[in-house]
Amino acid sequence: RHPLATFFHLFFRVSAIVTYVCCDWFSRSFVGCFVTVLLLLSFDFWSVKNVTGRLMVGLRWWNQIDEDGKSHWIFEARKASPNQIAATEAEARIFWLGLIICPLIWIVFFFSTLFSLKLKWLALVIAGISLQAANLYGYILCKMGGESDISKVAASFLSQTVFQTASPGDFQKPGLEGLEIHKH
C-alpha cells in the first residue's frame, strides 16, 4: 500500500549504517563522514517519526511542552479496520523489524568503537543509538497506549509480538481508520 514509505523507512536507516561501516574506505575526511551519517540519521528520525509510522502502522507520537514547562507525550493510534489489516501486515512487520534491529546494530557499533579505541567515532555512534532508540521508545509506548512503566511496556510488547507471530489471526493489528489519541 505504501511502497515509497517502506523504501524510505529502510533507506535512511540502512544508508546510515552502510555509510558508517564503509566511510574509511571511500573518504579520509572524518568530518565529511560524520556529517553524512548524522544527516542520514536525522532524516531517518524525522521520516520514521512523522511519516512512515503513520502510514505503515497507523501510529504517531510526539512530545509537547505546556505553558507550565511540563513535558507531555502524545500518542495517536488509528482504529483497526478488518478489510485493511491484511494489506498492511507486511509493512507492519518491516516497520517493527527495522525499528528494533537498527538500534541493536548501533549498540554493537558502540562496543566495537569503544573496544577498538576509535573514540572520535563514539559521539556519532551515541547519536545513532539516541535517535533510533528514541523512535523505538516512542513507538513502543504508542503501541501500548501510553503506559509509562517501561518494564511493563517492554514485557507486554514482546509477549504480544511473540503471540502475534505464532498465530497472527488471533490478534488485532493496527489498521488505518479512525483515530485514538492518548496523552501521557
Short mmCIF file of C-alpha atoms in Angstrom, two decimals:
data_model
loop_
_atom_site.label_atom_id
_atom_site.label_comp_id
_atom_site.label_asym_id
_atom_site.label_seq_id
_atom_site.Cartn_x
_atom_site.Cartn_y
_atom_site.Cartn_z
CA ARG A 1 0.00 0.00 0.00
CA HIS A 2 2.85 2.40 0.76
CA PRO A 3 5.95 1.22 -1.12
CA LEU A 4 7.61 4.65 -1.06
CA ALA A 5 7.19 4.96 2.72
CA THR A 6 8.50 1.42 3.18
CA PHE A 7 11.50 2.21 0.98
CA PHE A 8 12.41 5.36 2.91
CA HIS A 9 11.79 3.65 6.25
CA LEU A 10 14.64 1.30 5.42
CA PHE A 11 16.70 3.52 3.10
CA PHE A 12 17.86 6.14 5.63
CA ARG A 13 18.49 3.52 8.34
CA VAL A 14 20.48 1.18 6.15
CA SER A 15 22.29 4.05 4.41
CA ALA A 16 23.48 5.44 7.75
CA ILE A 17 24.78 2.03 8.80
CA VAL A 18 26.45 1.29 5.45
CA THR A 19 27.98 4.78 5.31
CA TYR A 20 29.33 4.40 8.85
CA VAL A 21 30.87 1.00 8.07
CA CYS A 22 32.32 1.99 4.68
CA CYS A 23 33.33 5.56 5.45
CA ASP A 24 37.04 4.82 5.88
CA TRP A 25 37.15 3.04 2.52
CA PHE A 26 35.72 5.92 0.48
CA SER A 27 36.90 9.02 2.28
CA ARG A 28 39.65 10.11 4.61
CA SER A 29 37.60 13.08 5.83
CA PHE A 30 36.31 12.36 9.32
CA VAL A 31 34.14 15.50 9.28
CA GLY A 32 32.54 14.62 5.94
CA CYS A 33 31.73 11.09 7.09
CA PHE A 34 30.47 12.32 10.45
CA VAL A 35 28.15 14.90 8.88
CA THR A 36 26.88 12.48 6.23
CA VAL A 37 25.99 9.78 8.75
CA LEU A 38 24.46 12.31 11.13
CA LEU A 39 22.31 13.75 8.33
CA LEU A 40 21.13 10.27 7.34
CA LEU A 41 20.28 9.51 10.98
CA SER A 42 18.39 12.79 11.27
CA PHE A 43 16.46 12.16 8.05
CA ASP A 44 15.63 8.69 9.35
CA PHE A 45 14.43 10.02 12.71
CA TRP A 46 12.19 12.62 11.10
CA SER A 47 10.76 10.34 8.42
CA VAL A 48 10.01 7.48 10.83
CA LYS A 49 8.52 9.74 13.49
CA ASN A 50 6.40 11.88 11.17
CA VAL A 51 5.65 9.83 8.06
CA THR A 52 6.39 6.11 7.92
CA GLY A 53 4.98 5.25 11.36
CA ARG A 54 1.69 6.88 10.49
CA LEU A 55 1.45 5.27 7.06
CA MET A 56 2.84 1.81 7.78
CA VAL A 57 1.36 1.01 11.22
CA GLY A 58 -1.10 3.83 11.90
CA LEU A 59 0.83 5.16 14.91
CA ARG A 60 2.30 8.58 15.66
CA TRP A 61 3.86 10.16 18.71
CA TRP A 62 5.30 13.49 19.76
CA ASN A 63 6.33 15.34 22.84
CA GLN A 64 4.66 18.63 23.74
CA ILE A 65 5.66 21.20 26.36
CA ASP A 66 2.77 23.04 28.02
CA GLU A 67 2.75 26.60 29.40
CA ASP A 68 3.96 25.37 32.81
CA GLY A 69 7.03 23.75 31.25
CA LYS A 70 5.78 20.19 31.75
CA SER A 71 6.53 17.64 29.08
CA HIS A 72 3.63 15.57 27.74
CA TRP A 73 3.95 12.61 25.42
CA ILE A 74 1.05 12.41 22.98
CA PHE A 75 0.23 9.20 21.13
CA GLU A 76 -2.08 8.63 18.18
CA ALA A 77 -3.29 5.25 17.00
CA ARG A 78 -5.75 4.58 14.23
CA LYS A 79 -8.50 2.10 14.98
CA ALA A 80 -8.34 -1.26 13.27
CA SER A 81 -10.35 -1.95 10.14
CA PRO A 82 -10.79 -5.63 9.17
CA ASN A 83 -10.54 -5.06 5.42
CA GLN A 84 -7.18 -3.25 5.62
CA ILE A 85 -5.36 -5.39 8.20
CA ALA A 86 -4.02 -7.93 5.69
CA ALA A 87 -2.83 -5.22 3.32
CA THR A 88 -0.61 -3.62 5.95
CA GLU A 89 0.67 -6.72 7.78
CA ALA A 90 3.84 -6.97 5.67
CA GLU A 91 4.50 -3.25 6.08
CA ALA A 92 3.96 -3.50 9.83
CA ARG A 93 6.49 -6.34 10.07
CA ILE A 94 9.03 -4.37 8.05
CA PHE A 95 8.40 -1.30 10.20
CA TRP A 96 8.89 -3.09 13.52
CA LEU A 97 11.87 -5.16 12.35
CA GLY A 98 13.64 -2.04 11.10
CA LEU A 99 12.75 -0.17 14.27
CA ILE A 100 14.15 -2.91 16.53
CA ILE A 101 17.14 -4.27 14.59
CA CYS A 102 18.86 -0.99 13.67
CA PRO A 103 19.31 0.29 17.26
CA LEU A 104 20.79 -3.11 18.13
CA ILE A 105 23.30 -2.69 15.30
CA TRP A 106 24.24 0.75 16.64
CA ILE A 107 24.75 -0.79 20.09
CA VAL A 108 27.15 -3.32 18.53
CA PHE A 109 28.94 -0.38 16.87
CA PHE A 110 29.17 1.30 20.28
CA PHE A 111 31.02 -1.61 21.84
CA SER A 112 33.25 -2.17 18.80
CA THR A 113 34.13 1.53 18.73
CA LEU A 114 34.80 1.55 22.46
CA PHE A 115 36.95 -1.60 22.46
CA SER A 116 38.88 -0.65 19.33
CA LEU A 117 39.58 2.76 20.92
CA LYS A 118 38.25 4.75 17.96
CA LEU A 119 36.90 7.30 20.40
CA LYS A 120 36.39 10.05 17.82
CA TRP A 121 33.54 7.96 16.35
CA LEU A 122 31.93 7.43 19.73
CA ALA A 123 29.87 10.65 19.58
CA LEU A 124 28.40 9.60 16.23
CA VAL A 125 27.54 6.11 17.47
CA ILE A 126 25.89 7.57 20.58
CA ALA A 127 23.87 9.91 18.34
CA GLY A 128 22.80 6.89 16.26
CA ILE A 129 21.73 4.98 19.36
CA SER A 130 19.92 8.01 20.77
CA LEU A 131 17.94 8.90 17.66
CA GLN A 132 16.93 5.35 16.84
CA ALA A 133 16.20 4.39 20.45
CA ALA A 134 14.02 7.50 20.85
CA ASN A 135 11.85 6.40 17.93
CA LEU A 136 11.73 2.84 19.23
CA TYR A 137 10.75 4.02 22.71
CA GLY A 138 8.10 6.40 21.35
CA TYR A 139 6.52 3.79 19.10
CA ILE A 140 6.52 1.07 21.77
CA LEU A 141 4.75 3.47 24.14
CA CYS A 142 2.40 4.46 21.35
CA LYS A 143 1.55 0.85 20.53
CA MET A 144 0.93 0.08 24.20
CA GLY A 145 -1.36 3.08 24.65
CA GLY A 146 0.99 5.36 26.56
CA GLU A 147 1.81 3.24 29.63
CA SER A 148 4.67 4.89 31.48
CA ASP A 149 6.30 1.90 33.20
CA ILE A 150 8.85 0.79 30.60
CA SER A 151 9.30 -2.70 32.08
CA LYS A 152 5.56 -3.37 31.76
CA VAL A 153 5.55 -1.90 28.26
CA ALA A 154 8.53 -3.96 27.13
CA ALA A 155 7.15 -7.20 28.56
CA SER A 156 3.73 -6.55 27.08
CA PHE A 157 5.17 -5.59 23.69
CA LEU A 158 7.43 -8.64 23.49
CA SER A 159 4.73 -11.07 24.57
CA GLN A 160 2.24 -9.53 22.13
CA THR A 161 4.77 -9.71 19.30
CA VAL A 162 5.64 -13.34 20.06
CA PHE A 163 1.99 -14.39 20.19
CA GLN A 164 1.15 -12.44 17.02
CA THR A 165 3.98 -14.20 15.19
CA ALA A 166 2.80 -17.59 16.48
CA SER A 167 -0.85 -17.12 15.49
CA PRO A 168 -1.39 -13.86 13.62
CA GLY A 169 -5.11 -14.35 13.06
CA ASP A 170 -5.93 -14.32 16.77
CA PHE A 171 -4.85 -10.74 17.47
CA GLN A 172 -5.96 -7.34 16.26
CA LYS A 173 -3.37 -5.46 14.20
CA PRO A 174 -3.20 -1.69 13.86
CA GLY A 175 -5.36 -0.51 10.99
CA LEU A 176 -5.87 2.72 9.16
CA GLU A 177 -9.34 4.01 10.04
CA GLY A 178 -10.47 6.14 12.98
CA LEU A 179 -8.08 7.76 15.39
CA GLU A 180 -7.43 7.35 19.09
CA ILE A 181 -5.30 9.87 20.95
CA HIS A 182 -3.65 9.05 24.27
CA LYS A 183 -1.96 11.73 26.38
CA HIS A 184 0.58 10.78 28.99
#
